[in-house]
mmCIF file of C-alpha atoms in Angstrom:
data_model
loop_
_atom_site.group_PDB
_atom_site.id
_atom_site.type_symbol
_atom_site.label_atom_id
_atom_site.label_comp_id
_atom_site.label_asym_id
_atom_site.label_seq_id
_atom_site.Cartn_x
_atom_site.Cartn_y
_atom_site.Cartn_z
ATOM 1 C CA MET A 48 102.435 27.569 -26.110
ATOM 2 C CA SER A 49 98.987 28.389 -25.031
ATOM 3 C CA LYS A 50 98.933 31.357 -22.432
ATOM 4 C CA PRO A 51 97.400 31.639 -19.190
ATOM 5 C CA LEU A 52 93.389 32.790 -18.675
ATOM 6 C CA ALA A 53 93.731 36.267 -19.189
ATOM 7 C CA SER A 54 91.734 36.826 -15.787
ATOM 8 C CA ASP A 55 90.227 34.291 -12.793
ATOM 9 C CA VAL A 56 87.198 37.063 -12.765
ATOM 10 C CA ALA A 57 84.445 36.475 -15.012
ATOM 11 C CA MET A 58 80.679 39.230 -15.323
ATOM 12 C CA VAL A 59 77.013 36.813 -15.814
ATOM 13 C CA LEU A 60 75.038 38.673 -17.628
ATOM 14 C CA SER A 61 71.808 37.779 -15.258
ATOM 15 C CA ALA A 62 69.862 41.209 -14.794
ATOM 16 C CA GLY A 63 67.394 40.871 -17.928
ATOM 17 C CA LEU A 64 64.126 41.019 -17.989
ATOM 18 C CA GLY A 65 63.463 37.973 -20.014
ATOM 19 C CA LYS A 66 61.079 39.071 -22.033
ATOM 20 C CA ARG A 67 61.663 36.907 -25.425
ATOM 21 C CA MET A 68 61.577 33.764 -23.311
ATOM 22 C CA ARG A 69 57.641 34.532 -21.783
ATOM 23 C CA PRO A 70 55.958 33.056 -20.614
ATOM 24 C CA LEU A 71 58.449 30.055 -19.207
ATOM 25 C CA THR A 72 60.384 33.759 -16.812
ATOM 26 C CA ALA A 73 56.568 34.467 -15.391
ATOM 27 C CA SER A 74 57.490 33.323 -12.105
ATOM 28 C CA ARG A 75 60.835 32.487 -12.974
ATOM 29 C CA PRO A 76 64.140 34.495 -13.740
ATOM 30 C CA LYS A 77 65.876 33.646 -17.632
ATOM 31 C CA PRO A 78 68.510 32.563 -15.707
ATOM 32 C CA LEU A 79 66.866 30.170 -13.530
ATOM 33 C CA VAL A 80 65.222 28.341 -16.831
ATOM 34 C CA GLN A 81 65.638 24.826 -17.773
ATOM 35 C CA VAL A 82 67.569 23.648 -21.064
ATOM 36 C CA ALA A 83 69.159 19.550 -20.670
ATOM 37 C CA GLY A 84 68.167 19.164 -17.104
ATOM 38 C CA LYS A 85 69.776 22.535 -15.473
ATOM 39 C CA PRO A 86 69.380 26.517 -15.563
ATOM 40 C CA LEU A 87 70.893 28.579 -18.494
ATOM 41 C CA ILE A 88 73.001 29.952 -15.346
ATOM 42 C CA ASP A 89 74.705 26.711 -14.566
ATOM 43 C CA HIS A 90 75.276 25.932 -18.182
ATOM 44 C CA ALA A 91 78.167 28.873 -18.089
ATOM 45 C CA LEU A 92 79.321 28.764 -14.531
ATOM 46 C CA ASP A 93 79.997 25.064 -15.388
ATOM 47 C CA LYS A 94 82.211 25.905 -18.132
ATOM 48 C CA LEU A 95 83.586 29.059 -16.077
ATOM 49 C CA GLN A 96 84.370 26.136 -12.952
ATOM 50 C CA GLU A 97 85.583 23.726 -15.751
ATOM 51 C CA ALA A 98 88.169 26.612 -17.845
ATOM 52 C CA GLY A 99 89.470 27.393 -13.537
ATOM 53 C CA VAL A 100 87.840 30.664 -13.714
ATOM 54 C CA ALA A 101 87.394 30.891 -9.554
ATOM 55 C CA ARG A 102 85.074 33.703 -9.147
ATOM 56 C CA ALA A 103 81.590 34.934 -10.856
ATOM 57 C CA VAL A 104 79.975 38.560 -10.036
ATOM 58 C CA VAL A 105 76.524 38.304 -11.545
ATOM 59 C CA ASN A 106 74.461 40.667 -11.547
ATOM 60 C CA VAL A 107 70.764 40.183 -10.859
ATOM 61 C CA HIS A 108 67.507 42.771 -10.748
ATOM 62 C CA TYR A 109 64.169 40.344 -12.029
ATOM 63 C CA LEU A 110 63.182 39.147 -9.528
ATOM 64 C CA ALA A 111 66.328 39.069 -7.746
ATOM 65 C CA ASP A 112 65.724 36.339 -4.240
ATOM 66 C CA ALA A 113 65.169 34.058 -6.012
ATOM 67 C CA MET A 114 68.221 34.818 -8.017
ATOM 68 C CA GLU A 115 70.537 35.167 -4.910
ATOM 69 C CA ALA A 116 69.011 32.319 -2.763
ATOM 70 C CA TYR A 117 69.352 29.827 -5.740
ATOM 71 C CA LEU A 118 73.505 31.129 -6.650
ATOM 72 C CA ALA A 119 74.134 30.292 -2.670
ATOM 73 C CA ARG A 120 74.265 26.489 -2.897
ATOM 74 C CA ARG A 121 77.816 27.182 -5.282
ATOM 75 C CA THR A 122 80.667 27.638 -4.123
ATOM 76 C CA VAL A 123 82.855 27.129 -7.191
ATOM 77 C CA PRO A 124 82.895 29.547 -8.270
ATOM 78 C CA VAL A 125 82.852 32.089 -5.795
ATOM 79 C CA ILE A 126 79.936 34.228 -6.314
ATOM 80 C CA ASN A 127 80.038 38.134 -6.041
ATOM 81 C CA ILE A 128 76.412 39.174 -6.712
ATOM 82 C CA SER A 129 75.958 42.627 -8.003
ATOM 83 C CA ASP A 130 72.240 44.520 -7.155
ATOM 84 C CA GLU A 131 69.995 45.847 -9.721
ATOM 85 C CA ARG A 132 67.380 45.439 -7.825
ATOM 86 C CA GLU A 133 66.955 49.107 -7.505
ATOM 87 C CA LYS A 134 67.519 50.546 -11.140
ATOM 88 C CA LEU A 135 67.523 47.499 -14.235
ATOM 89 C CA LEU A 136 71.368 49.481 -16.179
ATOM 90 C CA GLU A 137 71.257 47.247 -19.489
ATOM 91 C CA THR A 138 74.656 45.508 -20.223
ATOM 92 C CA GLY A 139 76.992 48.520 -19.742
ATOM 93 C CA GLY A 140 76.128 49.725 -16.739
ATOM 94 C CA GLY A 141 75.683 46.458 -15.455
ATOM 95 C CA MET A 142 79.449 46.525 -16.314
ATOM 96 C CA VAL A 143 80.121 48.901 -14.862
ATOM 97 C CA LYS A 144 78.582 48.879 -11.598
ATOM 98 C CA ALA A 145 80.348 45.608 -10.625
ATOM 99 C CA LEU A 146 84.080 47.184 -12.265
ATOM 100 C CA PRO A 147 84.527 47.180 -7.523
ATOM 101 C CA LEU A 148 83.216 43.626 -7.692
ATOM 102 C CA LEU A 149 85.405 42.584 -10.551
ATOM 103 C CA GLY A 150 88.615 44.473 -9.117
ATOM 104 C CA THR A 151 91.267 42.389 -12.353
ATOM 105 C CA ASP A 152 91.814 43.758 -15.413
ATOM 106 C CA PRO A 153 90.623 42.515 -17.575
ATOM 107 C CA PHE A 154 87.539 40.163 -17.188
ATOM 108 C CA PHE A 155 85.576 37.592 -18.523
ATOM 109 C CA CYS A 156 82.503 38.758 -19.455
ATOM 110 C CA LEU A 157 79.779 36.085 -20.488
ATOM 111 C CA ASN A 158 75.218 35.840 -20.750
ATOM 112 C CA SER A 159 73.761 33.770 -18.173
ATOM 113 C CA ASP A 160 71.834 32.332 -21.553
ATOM 114 C CA ASN A 161 74.552 31.279 -23.415
ATOM 115 C CA ILE A 162 74.924 27.252 -24.488
ATOM 116 C CA TRP A 163 77.677 25.948 -25.920
ATOM 117 C CA LEU A 164 79.699 23.639 -26.753
ATOM 118 C CA ASP A 165 83.999 24.182 -26.989
ATOM 119 C CA GLY A 166 86.337 23.285 -30.015
ATOM 120 C CA PRO A 167 89.868 22.529 -29.450
ATOM 121 C CA ARG A 168 89.977 24.153 -25.813
ATOM 122 C CA ASP A 169 87.835 26.377 -24.170
ATOM 123 C CA VAL A 170 86.326 29.668 -24.986
ATOM 124 C CA PHE A 171 87.632 31.002 -21.802
ATOM 125 C CA ALA A 172 91.204 29.430 -22.877
ATOM 126 C CA HIS A 173 91.152 30.706 -26.934
ATOM 127 C CA LEU A 174 89.924 33.823 -26.220
ATOM 128 C CA SER A 175 93.660 34.168 -24.182
ATOM 129 C CA ASP A 176 95.080 32.975 -26.492
ATOM 130 C CA HIS A 177 94.624 36.264 -28.699
ATOM 131 C CA TRP A 178 94.431 38.448 -25.904
ATOM 132 C CA ASP A 179 96.543 41.404 -26.896
ATOM 133 C CA VAL A 180 96.425 44.571 -24.314
ATOM 134 C CA ASP A 181 97.864 46.424 -26.294
ATOM 135 C CA LYS A 182 96.201 46.577 -29.107
ATOM 136 C CA MET A 183 92.459 46.366 -27.666
ATOM 137 C CA ASP A 184 89.864 46.941 -25.294
ATOM 138 C CA ALA A 185 87.781 44.632 -26.273
ATOM 139 C CA LEU A 186 87.818 40.553 -27.751
ATOM 140 C CA LEU A 187 84.567 39.488 -28.680
ATOM 141 C CA LEU A 188 84.173 35.259 -29.507
ATOM 142 C CA LEU A 189 82.374 35.238 -33.162
ATOM 143 C CA VAL A 190 80.534 33.197 -34.138
ATOM 144 C CA PRO A 191 79.791 32.325 -38.060
ATOM 145 C CA HIS A 192 76.571 31.274 -39.000
ATOM 146 C CA ALA A 193 77.286 27.367 -39.922
ATOM 147 C CA ARG A 194 77.986 26.409 -36.207
ATOM 148 C CA ALA A 195 75.085 28.765 -34.891
ATOM 149 C CA PHE A 196 71.965 26.915 -33.898
ATOM 150 C CA ASN A 197 68.034 27.945 -33.779
ATOM 151 C CA TYR A 198 69.555 31.304 -35.027
ATOM 152 C CA ARG A 199 67.561 33.098 -37.464
ATOM 153 C CA GLY A 200 69.219 36.590 -37.569
ATOM 154 C CA LYS A 201 70.983 38.881 -39.873
ATOM 155 C CA GLY A 202 74.568 38.475 -37.947
ATOM 156 C CA ASP A 203 76.204 40.917 -36.159
ATOM 157 C CA PHE A 204 79.668 42.003 -36.870
ATOM 158 C CA HIS A 205 82.530 41.781 -39.642
ATOM 159 C CA MET A 206 86.038 40.899 -39.346
ATOM 160 C CA ASP A 207 89.397 41.210 -40.516
ATOM 161 C CA ALA A 208 92.740 39.244 -41.367
ATOM 162 C CA LEU A 209 94.062 41.077 -37.796
ATOM 163 C CA GLY A 210 90.608 40.072 -36.604
ATOM 164 C CA ARG A 211 89.617 43.630 -36.442
ATOM 165 C CA ILE A 212 85.635 43.822 -36.247
ATOM 166 C CA SER A 213 82.913 46.527 -37.541
ATOM 167 C CA ARG A 214 79.363 46.112 -37.523
ATOM 168 C CA ARG A 215 76.676 44.651 -40.174
ATOM 169 C CA ARG A 216 76.007 47.415 -41.929
ATOM 170 C CA THR A 217 72.258 48.468 -42.599
ATOM 171 C CA GLY A 218 70.313 45.474 -45.383
ATOM 172 C CA ARG A 219 73.084 42.838 -45.398
ATOM 173 C CA VAL A 220 74.374 39.976 -43.522
ATOM 174 C CA ALA A 221 76.845 39.530 -41.540
ATOM 175 C CA PRO A 222 79.134 36.450 -41.483
ATOM 176 C CA PHE A 223 79.497 36.276 -37.667
ATOM 177 C CA ILE A 224 77.358 36.137 -34.891
ATOM 178 C CA TYR A 225 78.092 37.616 -31.040
ATOM 179 C CA SER A 226 78.082 34.559 -28.593
ATOM 180 C CA GLY A 227 77.383 36.572 -25.972
ATOM 181 C CA ILE A 228 81.191 35.786 -24.987
ATOM 182 C CA GLN A 229 84.196 38.430 -24.319
ATOM 183 C CA ILE A 230 86.783 39.510 -22.572
ATOM 184 C CA VAL A 231 86.772 43.359 -21.945
ATOM 185 C CA SER A 232 90.054 45.721 -20.264
ATOM 186 C CA HIS A 233 88.782 48.389 -17.732
ATOM 187 C CA ARG A 234 89.669 50.432 -20.342
ATOM 188 C CA LEU A 235 86.744 49.844 -22.830
ATOM 189 C CA LEU A 236 84.959 50.836 -19.682
ATOM 190 C CA ARG A 237 86.650 54.701 -19.180
ATOM 191 C CA ASP A 238 84.378 57.958 -19.327
ATOM 192 C CA ALA A 239 80.763 55.467 -19.327
ATOM 193 C CA PRO A 240 77.154 57.061 -19.450
ATOM 194 C CA GLU A 241 76.222 57.282 -16.049
ATOM 195 C CA GLY A 242 72.863 54.787 -15.784
ATOM 196 C CA ALA A 243 71.492 52.318 -17.948
ATOM 197 C CA PHE A 244 73.144 51.851 -21.573
ATOM 198 C CA GLY A 245 73.837 48.887 -23.462
ATOM 199 C CA THR A 246 77.488 47.519 -24.304
ATOM 200 C CA MET A 247 77.233 49.116 -27.784
ATOM 201 C CA THR A 248 76.913 52.106 -27.155
ATOM 202 C CA LEU A 249 81.401 51.348 -25.635
ATOM 203 C CA TRP A 250 82.067 48.923 -28.098
ATOM 204 C CA GLN A 251 81.195 51.445 -31.750
ATOM 205 C CA ARG A 252 83.897 53.774 -29.927
ATOM 206 C CA ALA A 253 86.229 50.742 -29.586
ATOM 207 C CA ILE A 254 85.594 50.216 -33.284
ATOM 208 C CA GLU A 255 86.333 53.204 -34.182
ATOM 209 C CA GLU A 256 89.366 53.622 -32.503
ATOM 210 C CA GLY A 257 90.446 50.227 -33.627
ATOM 211 C CA ARG A 258 90.729 48.715 -30.697
ATOM 212 C CA LEU A 259 87.801 46.022 -31.300
ATOM 213 C CA TYR A 260 89.105 42.672 -31.865
ATOM 214 C CA GLY A 261 87.080 38.884 -32.573
ATOM 215 C CA VAL A 262 87.814 35.286 -32.757
ATOM 216 C CA SER A 263 86.609 32.679 -34.030
ATOM 217 C CA HIS A 264 84.764 30.243 -31.441
ATOM 218 C CA GLN A 265 85.813 26.356 -33.093
ATOM 219 C CA GLY A 266 82.904 24.866 -31.292
ATOM 220 C CA LEU A 267 78.579 24.717 -31.882
ATOM 221 C CA TRP A 268 76.994 27.825 -30.116
ATOM 222 C CA TYR A 269 73.100 27.114 -29.395
ATOM 223 C CA GLU A 270 70.560 29.971 -29.365
ATOM 224 C CA VAL A 271 68.095 29.129 -26.779
ATOM 225 C CA GLY A 272 66.243 32.864 -26.315
ATOM 226 C CA GLU A 273 62.794 31.851 -26.940
ATOM 227 C CA PRO A 274 61.201 28.719 -25.410
ATOM 228 C CA GLN A 275 60.641 27.056 -28.894
ATOM 229 C CA MET A 276 64.498 27.136 -29.410
ATOM 230 C CA ILE A 277 64.511 25.214 -26.281
ATOM 231 C CA ALA A 278 63.605 21.291 -26.922
ATOM 232 C CA PRO A 279 66.110 21.325 -30.254
ATOM 233 C CA THR A 280 68.088 22.777 -28.763
ATOM 234 C CA GLU A 281 68.361 20.307 -25.688
ATOM 235 C CA ALA A 282 67.596 17.808 -29.545
ATOM 236 C CA ALA A 283 70.718 18.331 -30.681
ATOM 237 C CA LEU A 284 72.810 18.009 -27.211
ATOM 238 C CA ARG A 285 71.811 15.055 -26.599
ATOM 239 C CA SER A 286 73.282 14.263 -30.437
ATOM 240 C CA ASP A 287 76.738 15.814 -30.438
#
């Protein structure tokens, strides 16, 4: 029997400078770059809406006024803004700053530039089915190379038979790529550094404590981090 969703709140990471997406981000924030007829962030927010996630906390920094104006038109999910205009806090610092707005424990966290097709279950239900608060500080949705389109890297993580994950070793290829989607327990954020820092700082501690887990995505995932990746992604989506 499937579990209910682990949370009805998500953080959507949207504050980055979008340097890899230049020149498209010269005049607009990356989450507002259009792919397949709508801005990237709407791909993420629409998936949250379809899954039944009621509220999304969106952090803003680069061209924040444009982001806020665009998001103001949306009623589902309900949007709360975590304002990083003063200082860009990166992924880890952004989550820490947003924690009072997020409230619930755990919460979903996803990048605003993700495009994916669900498998038999939507990814938020799939993650929720595997979430175990007693064992996990975070549960990451991982993609095998065969399901990752446009991806040219060496992978990010190894995963054992129990779902515990470890980082790719230098000079090696890892079988799983981080999709940009995870469930996060407040425990992961305890004693966090001040200011800007990446999530890997917290993940590494969780790995050492045996509390970072992964689950394999059963659908397809599209890397759209650079302008030249948009057209092949659109073509692939049309054919699916």
